Amino acid sequence: MKKVGTWLKNIRPLRILTVFLAGMFLFVTQACAAPGVATQPPQPRDQAPNVERYDPTKDYPLSSPSGGINNFSDVDPRAQDEKAINDKADALVRNAQKNIEEKGVKNPAEAFQNLQKTPVGDKLKDVGENLGSSVQEVGEGVAKGTQRGIENIKGNTQNAAEDVTKNVQRGAEDAGDAVKRTVRNID
């Protein structure tokens, strides 16, 4: 309370008046300044108001509908070699069709036989064996972790039971001490 009193004594009316006048000066200066924010931007004097202006979007060639997505070509209209791109796409389609015809399978057994003939089939066997051993290791790890968790729960339960017993004993002792003090105070 003393600090507040000394702080109020140290405030001089001249300081308060100075801060108030400076704030009012800033407010009036900004409010009465020349209008510049809400006015229309200046227009060039040498250009008539109805002169057609330059539109940069008109310099780009527009693509005409030709059957791509939304009936337009999928190729950039500025590209000069659209035929070369289409030829390359057709060659890729023909190559994919040829691969399907040569290496195609008609049933799962045929696919399995083809897979066994390749070196990839050996690798898949190794992967299968590794996967089996990994699954077994994970199962053993889970079993060990579960056993450790059960042991921890048993230990925690025993500790909690001991703590409860100690707390009850302490509470009984404290209650006995309180009763003794109360009896002494009454006498």
mmCIF file with all atom_site columns, N, CA and C in Angstrom, residues 112-127:
data_model
loop_
_atom_site.group_PDB
_atom_site.id
_atom_site.type_symbol
_atom_site.label_atom_id
_atom_site.label_alt_id
_atom_site.label_comp_id
_atom_site.label_asym_id
_atom_site.label_entity_id
_atom_site.label_seq_id
_atom_site.pdbx_PDB_ins_code
_atom_site.Cartn_x
_atom_site.Cartn_y
_atom_site.Cartn_z
_atom_site.occupancy
_atom_site.B_iso_or_equiv
_atom_site.pdbx_formal_charge
_atom_site.auth_seq_id
_atom_site.auth_comp_id
_atom_site.auth_asym_id
_atom_site.auth_atom_id
_atom_site.pdbx_PDB_model_num
ATOM 1  N N  . PHE A 1 112 ? 2.617  -68.759 -61.218 1.00 0.00 ? 112 PHE A N  1
ATOM 2  C CA . PHE A 1 112 ? 3.504  -69.322 -60.201 1.00 0.00 ? 112 PHE A CA 1
ATOM 3  C C  . PHE A 1 112 ? 4.690  -70.037 -60.852 1.00 0.00 ? 112 PHE A C  1
ATOM 4  N N  . GLN A 1 113 ? 4.429  -70.767 -61.922 1.00 0.00 ? 113 GLN A N  1
ATOM 5  C CA . GLN A 1 113 ? 5.507  -71.464 -62.625 1.00 0.00 ? 113 GLN A CA 1
ATOM 6  C C  . GLN A 1 113 ? 6.484  -70.459 -63.244 1.00 0.00 ? 113 GLN A C  1
ATOM 7  N N  . ASN A 1 114 ? 5.957  -69.399 -63.836 1.00 0.00 ? 114 ASN A N  1
ATOM 8  C CA . ASN A 1 114 ? 6.824  -68.376 -64.415 1.00 0.00 ? 114 ASN A CA 1
ATOM 9  C C  . ASN A 1 114 ? 7.682  -67.719 -63.330 1.00 0.00 ? 114 ASN A C  1
ATOM 10 N N  . LEU A 1 115 ? 7.087  -67.541 -62.179 1.00 0.00 ? 115 LEU A N  1
ATOM 11 C CA . LEU A 1 115 ? 7.797  -66.900 -61.080 1.00 0.00 ? 115 LEU A CA 1
ATOM 12 C C  . LEU A 1 115 ? 8.907  -67.797 -60.546 1.00 0.00 ? 115 LEU A C  1
ATOM 13 N N  . GLN A 1 116 ? 8.678  -69.113 -60.539 1.00 0.00 ? 116 GLN A N  1
ATOM 14 C CA . GLN A 1 116 ? 9.699  -70.035 -60.060 1.00 0.00 ? 116 GLN A CA 1
ATOM 15 C C  . GLN A 1 116 ? 10.874 -70.119 -61.020 1.00 0.00 ? 116 GLN A C  1
ATOM 16 N N  . LYS A 1 117 ? 10.651 -69.921 -62.288 1.00 0.00 ? 117 LYS A N  1
ATOM 17 C CA . LYS A 1 117 ? 11.717 -70.012 -63.281 1.00 0.00 ? 117 LYS A CA 1
ATOM 18 C C  . LYS A 1 117 ? 12.693 -68.842 -63.183 1.00 0.00 ? 117 LYS A C  1
ATOM 19 N N  . THR A 1 118 ? 12.265 -67.747 -62.667 1.00 0.00 ? 118 THR A N  1
ATOM 20 C CA . THR A 1 118 ? 13.109 -66.553 -62.620 1.00 0.00 ? 118 THR A CA 1
ATOM 21 C C  . THR A 1 118 ? 13.919 -66.535 -61.331 1.00 0.00 ? 118 THR A C  1
ATOM 22 N N  . PRO A 1 119 ? 15.022 -65.789 -61.282 1.00 0.00 ? 119 PRO A N  1
ATOM 23 C CA . PRO A 1 119 ? 15.798 -65.659 -60.044 1.00 0.00 ? 119 PRO A CA 1
ATOM 24 C C  . PRO A 1 119 ? 14.993 -64.960 -58.949 1.00 0.00 ? 119 PRO A C  1
ATOM 25 N N  . VAL A 1 120 ? 13.987 -64.250 -59.346 1.00 0.00 ? 120 VAL A N  1
ATOM 26 C CA . VAL A 1 120 ? 13.140 -63.585 -58.367 1.00 0.00 ? 120 VAL A CA 1
ATOM 27 C C  . VAL A 1 120 ? 12.415 -64.631 -57.523 1.00 0.00 ? 120 VAL A C  1
ATOM 28 N N  . GLY A 1 121 ? 12.097 -65.791 -58.115 1.00 0.00 ? 121 GLY A N  1
ATOM 29 C CA . GLY A 1 121 ? 11.418 -66.849 -57.370 1.00 0.00 ? 121 GLY A CA 1
ATOM 30 C C  . GLY A 1 121 ? 12.255 -67.324 -56.195 1.00 0.00 ? 121 GLY A C  1
ATOM 31 N N  . ASP A 1 122 ? 13.567 -67.470 -56.397 1.00 0.00 ? 122 ASP A N  1
ATOM 32 C CA . ASP A 1 122 ? 14.457 -67.857 -55.295 1.00 0.00 ? 122 ASP A CA 1
ATOM 33 C C  . ASP A 1 122 ? 14.460 -66.799 -54.203 1.00 0.00 ? 122 ASP A C  1
ATOM 34 N N  . LYS A 1 123 ? 14.487 -65.570 -54.630 1.00 0.00 ? 123 LYS A N  1
ATOM 35 C CA . LYS A 1 123 ? 14.479 -64.483 -53.653 1.00 0.00 ? 123 LYS A CA 1
ATOM 36 C C  . LYS A 1 123 ? 13.173 -64.484 -52.866 1.00 0.00 ? 123 LYS A C  1
ATOM 37 N N  . LEU A 1 124 ? 12.078 -64.777 -53.536 1.00 0.00 ? 124 LEU A N  1
ATOM 38 C CA . LEU A 1 124 ? 10.796 -64.816 -52.839 1.00 0.00 ? 124 LEU A CA 1
ATOM 39 C C  . LEU A 1 124 ? 10.761 -65.940 -51.818 1.00 0.00 ? 124 LEU A C  1
ATOM 40 N N  . LYS A 1 125 ? 11.389 -67.083 -52.128 1.00 0.00 ? 125 LYS A N  1
ATOM 41 C CA . LYS A 1 125 ? 11.447 -68.177 -51.155 1.00 0.00 ? 125 LYS A CA 1
ATOM 42 C C  . LYS A 1 125 ? 12.204 -67.723 -49.913 1.00 0.00 ? 125 LYS A C  1
ATOM 43 N N  . ASP A 1 126 ? 13.365 -67.047 -50.136 1.00 0.00 ? 126 ASP A N  1
ATOM 44 C CA . ASP A 1 126 ? 14.144 -66.551 -49.006 1.00 0.00 ? 126 ASP A CA 1
ATOM 45 C C  . ASP A 1 126 ? 13.341 -65.546 -48.193 1.00 0.00 ? 126 ASP A C  1
ATOM 46 N N  . VAL A 1 127 ? 12.637 -64.668 -48.874 1.00 0.00 ? 127 VAL A N  1
ATOM 47 C CA . VAL A 1 127 ? 11.818 -63.673 -48.181 1.00 0.00 ? 127 VAL A CA 1
ATOM 48 C C  . VAL A 1 127 ? 10.738 -64.364 -47.360 1.00 0.00 ? 127 VAL A C  1
#
